Amino acid sequence: AQSVTQLGSHVSVSEGALVLLRCNYSSSVPPYLFWYVQYPNQGLQLLLKYTTGATLVKGINGFEAEFKKSETSFHLTKPSAHMSDAAEYFCAVSPGAGGTSYGKLTFGQGTILTVHP
Amino acid sequence: DTAVSQTPKYLVTQMGNDKSIKCEQNLGHDTMYWYKQDSKKFLKIMFSYNNKELIINETVPNRFSPKSPDKAHLNLHINSLELGDSAVYFCASSRRDRGRLETQYFGPGTRLLVL
């Protein structure tokens, strides 16, 4: 079984400020973890993913996330927010190696990021 | 060069009607999915097909019937539409690599409104 909890349904930052979106997961097997971004009236776009190896993963648009097994977390960060980062962000988990790997992605409830000038 | 495409983008229809949503991917993937995003933006998987074989079938009313004519297409047919079916439906695809499924790529979504 797997689940994802995103802390904070809305996060508001000023342009140039640090962005931190929190994600905690639960998985019975080693997980694969993903962050997707959804702009208004558009589909989901992959930001970054963790499968194995380096726990700090870098994605597009300057975002990065760190897999912390001991904390069951995969928080998304960006050092300096840009107005174009305003969107909704979804954290997701799927079974990794050793799991029933039929691509069952489980999503968190999403976090809306607002960036103020 | 759209990777995962869906038609139509918007669908407004009356209760009780039957409608279909089409999905096509040109990524050469062998696995395709349907997700439903409700009004609270909660995303949940509905179905998944691998090489035209149904491999995930979540608790979805049997009014919803997926059909995969080939690896590049996964269509969703909905019978007797209800108000609660109003949502955004996303198609996605991925490939299987050494038994593990890789990143899923999503289509733009179909916004269904049932009146």
Coordinates of C-alpha atoms in Angstrom, one line a residue:
Chain A
A1 CA 0.0 0.0 0.0
Q2 CA 1.2 3.5 -0.7
S3 CA 0.0 7.0 0.1
V4 CA 1.2 10.6 -0.2
T5 CA 0.6 13.6 2.0
Q6 CA 1.4 17.1 0.8
L7 CA 1.6 19.5 3.8
G8 CA -0.1 22.8 2.9
S9 CA -2.7 23.0 0.1
H10 CA -1.6 26.6 -0.6
V11 CA 1.9 28.1 -0.4
S12 CA 2.6 31.7 -1.1
V13 CA 6.0 33.2 -1.6
S14 CA 7.5 36.5 -2.9
E15 CA 9.4 36.5 -6.1
G16 CA 13.0 35.7 -5.4
A17 CA 12.2 33.8 -2.2
L18 CA 12.9 30.2 -1.4
V19 CA 10.2 27.8 -2.5
L20 CA 9.6 24.7 -0.2
L21 CA 6.8 22.3 -1.0
R22 CA 6.5 19.4 1.4
C23 CA 5.7 15.8 0.6
N24 CA 5.7 12.8 2.8
Y25 CA 5.0 9.3 1.6
S26 CA 4.1 5.9 2.8
S27 CA 5.1 2.8 0.9
S28 CA 5.5 -0.9 1.7
V29 CA 8.3 -1.3 -0.8
P30 CA 11.2 1.0 -1.8
P31 CA 9.4 3.8 -3.7
Y32 CA 9.8 5.7 -6.9
L33 CA 8.9 9.4 -6.2
F34 CA 7.8 12.1 -8.6
W35 CA 6.9 15.7 -8.7
Y36 CA 4.6 16.9 -11.3
V37 CA 3.5 20.5 -12.1
Q38 CA 0.1 21.5 -13.5
Y39 CA -0.4 24.9 -15.0
P40 CA -4.0 26.2 -15.2
N41 CA -6.1 24.3 -17.7
Q42 CA -3.2 22.2 -18.7
G43 CA -2.0 18.6 -18.2
L44 CA 0.7 17.4 -15.8
Q45 CA 4.3 17.9 -16.6
L46 CA 7.1 16.0 -14.9
L47 CA 9.4 18.2 -12.9
L48 CA 11.7 15.5 -11.5
K49 CA 11.9 11.9 -10.2
Y50 CA 13.8 9.7 -7.8
T51 CA 14.2 6.1 -8.6
T52 CA 17.6 4.9 -7.2
G53 CA 21.0 6.3 -6.6
A54 CA 21.7 9.9 -5.7
T55 CA 19.1 11.1 -3.2
L56 CA 19.2 14.8 -4.3
V57 CA 17.6 15.0 -7.7
K58 CA 17.5 18.0 -10.0
G59 CA 14.7 18.8 -12.3
I60 CA 13.6 21.3 -14.8
N61 CA 13.1 25.0 -14.1
G62 CA 15.7 25.0 -11.3
F63 CA 13.7 22.7 -9.0
E64 CA 15.3 20.0 -6.9
A65 CA 14.1 17.5 -4.4
E66 CA 15.8 15.3 -1.8
F67 CA 14.7 11.7 -0.9
K68 CA 15.1 11.2 2.8
K69 CA 14.2 7.6 3.6
S70 CA 14.5 8.1 7.4
E71 CA 11.9 10.9 7.2
T72 CA 9.9 9.3 4.4
S73 CA 10.0 12.7 2.7
F74 CA 10.6 14.1 -0.7
H75 CA 10.3 17.9 -0.4
L76 CA 10.6 20.1 -3.5
T77 CA 12.7 23.2 -3.3
K78 CA 13.8 26.1 -5.5
P79 CA 16.2 28.7 -4.3
S80 CA 14.5 31.7 -6.0
A81 CA 10.9 31.8 -7.0
H82 CA 9.9 33.2 -10.3
M83 CA 6.4 34.5 -11.3
S84 CA 6.2 31.7 -13.9
D85 CA 6.5 29.1 -11.1
A86 CA 2.9 29.8 -10.0
A87 CA 1.0 26.6 -10.6
E88 CA -0.2 23.5 -8.8
Y89 CA 2.4 20.9 -7.8
F90 CA 1.7 17.2 -7.2
C91 CA 3.9 14.7 -5.4
A92 CA 3.4 11.1 -6.4
V93 CA 4.7 7.7 -5.4
S94 CA 4.8 4.3 -7.2
P95 CA 6.2 0.9 -6.3
G96 CA 9.9 0.7 -7.2
A97 CA 12.1 -2.4 -7.6
G98 CA 10.7 -5.3 -5.7
G99 CA 7.1 -3.9 -5.7
T100 CA 4.2 -4.9 -7.8
S101 CA 5.3 -2.7 -10.6
Y102 CA 2.3 -2.0 -12.6
G103 CA 2.7 1.7 -12.6
K104 CA 0.2 2.5 -10.0
L105 CA 1.0 6.1 -9.3
T106 CA -0.6 7.5 -6.1
F107 CA -0.8 11.3 -6.0
G108 CA -0.9 13.7 -3.1
Q109 CA -3.7 16.3 -3.0
G110 CA -1.6 19.0 -4.6
T111 CA -0.2 22.3 -3.4
I112 CA -1.0 25.5 -5.2
L113 CA 2.0 27.8 -5.3
T114 CA 1.4 31.5 -5.6
V115 CA 4.2 33.9 -6.3
H116 CA 3.8 37.6 -5.4
P117 CA 5.8 40.4 -7.1
Chain B
D1 CA 4.7 16.8 -32.1
T2 CA 2.3 16.1 -29.2
A3 CA 3.5 13.1 -27.2
V4 CA 0.2 12.2 -25.6
S5 CA -2.9 13.7 -27.1
Q6 CA -6.6 13.5 -26.1
T7 CA -9.8 14.4 -27.9
P8 CA -11.9 16.2 -27.2
K9 CA -10.4 18.8 -25.0
Y10 CA -13.8 19.9 -23.7
L11 CA -17.0 17.8 -23.5
V12 CA -20.3 19.1 -22.3
T13 CA -23.2 16.7 -22.4
Q14 CA -26.5 15.8 -20.8
M15 CA -27.1 13.2 -18.1
G16 CA -27.8 9.8 -19.4
N17 CA -25.8 10.2 -22.6
D18 CA -23.0 7.9 -23.8
K19 CA -19.7 9.5 -24.7
S20 CA -16.1 8.5 -25.6
I21 CA -12.8 10.1 -25.0
K22 CA -9.8 9.2 -27.2
C23 CA -6.1 9.0 -26.3
E24 CA -3.1 8.5 -28.5
Q25 CA 0.6 8.5 -27.8
N26 CA 3.5 8.6 -30.2
L27 CA 6.2 7.9 -27.7
G28 CA 6.4 4.2 -28.5
H29 CA 5.3 3.3 -25.0
D30 CA 3.6 0.0 -24.2
T31 CA 1.5 1.0 -21.2
M32 CA -1.3 3.6 -21.0
Y33 CA -3.5 4.9 -18.2
W34 CA -6.6 6.8 -17.5
Y35 CA -6.8 9.1 -14.4
K36 CA -9.7 11.1 -13.1
Q37 CA -9.1 14.5 -11.5
D38 CA -12.2 15.6 -9.5
S39 CA -13.3 19.1 -8.6
K40 CA -10.9 19.2 -5.6
K41 CA -8.0 18.4 -8.0
F42 CA -7.6 14.9 -6.5
L43 CA -6.0 12.6 -9.1
K44 CA -6.8 9.0 -9.0
I45 CA -5.9 6.2 -11.4
M46 CA -8.8 4.4 -13.1
F47 CA -7.4 1.9 -15.6
S48 CA -4.1 0.8 -17.1
Y49 CA -3.3 -1.3 -20.2
N50 CA 0.0 -2.9 -21.1
N51 CA 0.3 -4.1 -24.7
K52 CA -3.5 -4.0 -25.0
E53 CA -4.0 -6.0 -21.8
L54 CA -5.9 -4.6 -18.8
I55 CA -3.5 -4.6 -15.8
I56 CA -5.0 -2.0 -13.4
N57 CA -8.7 -1.7 -12.8
E58 CA -9.6 0.3 -9.8
T59 CA -13.0 0.6 -8.3
V60 CA -14.7 2.3 -11.1
P61 CA -18.4 1.9 -12.1
N62 CA -18.9 -0.5 -15.0
R63 CA -20.4 2.3 -16.9
F64 CA -16.8 3.2 -17.7
S65 CA -15.2 0.8 -20.3
P66 CA -11.7 1.3 -21.6
K67 CA -10.7 0.0 -25.0
S68 CA -7.2 -0.4 -26.4
P69 CA -7.2 -1.2 -30.1
D70 CA -3.4 -1.1 -30.2
K71 CA -0.5 -0.1 -28.0
A72 CA -0.7 3.6 -29.1
H73 CA -4.3 4.1 -28.3
L74 CA -6.5 3.9 -25.2
N75 CA -10.0 5.1 -25.4
L76 CA -12.5 5.6 -22.6
H77 CA -16.2 5.0 -23.2
I78 CA -18.7 6.2 -20.6
N79 CA -22.3 5.0 -20.6
S80 CA -25.3 6.7 -18.9
L81 CA -23.4 9.7 -17.8
E82 CA -24.1 11.1 -14.3
L83 CA -23.5 14.5 -12.7
G84 CA -20.7 13.0 -10.6
D85 CA -18.8 12.0 -13.7
S86 CA -18.0 15.7 -14.3
A87 CA -14.2 15.9 -13.9
V88 CA -11.0 16.2 -15.9
Y89 CA -9.8 12.9 -17.4
F90 CA -6.1 12.5 -18.1
C91 CA -4.5 9.9 -20.2
A92 CA -0.9 8.9 -19.6
S93 CA 1.6 6.6 -21.0
S94 CA 4.9 4.9 -20.0
R95 CA 7.2 2.1 -21.0
R96 CA 8.1 -1.0 -19.2
D97 CA 11.8 -1.4 -18.7
R98 CA 13.1 -4.7 -17.3
G99 CA 9.8 -5.3 -15.5
R100 CA 9.6 -1.8 -14.0
L101 CA 7.4 0.9 -15.3
E102 CA 9.1 4.2 -16.0
T103 CA 8.0 7.8 -15.9
Q104 CA 4.4 8.4 -16.9
Y105 CA 3.8 11.2 -19.5
F106 CA 0.4 12.9 -19.3
G107 CA -1.9 14.3 -22.0
P108 CA -3.5 17.7 -21.7
G109 CA -6.8 16.4 -20.2
T110 CA -10.4 16.2 -21.3
R111 CA -12.7 18.5 -19.3
L112 CA -16.1 16.7 -19.0
L113 CA -19.1 18.5 -17.7
V114 CA -22.4 16.6 -17.3
L115 CA -25.5 18.8 -17.1

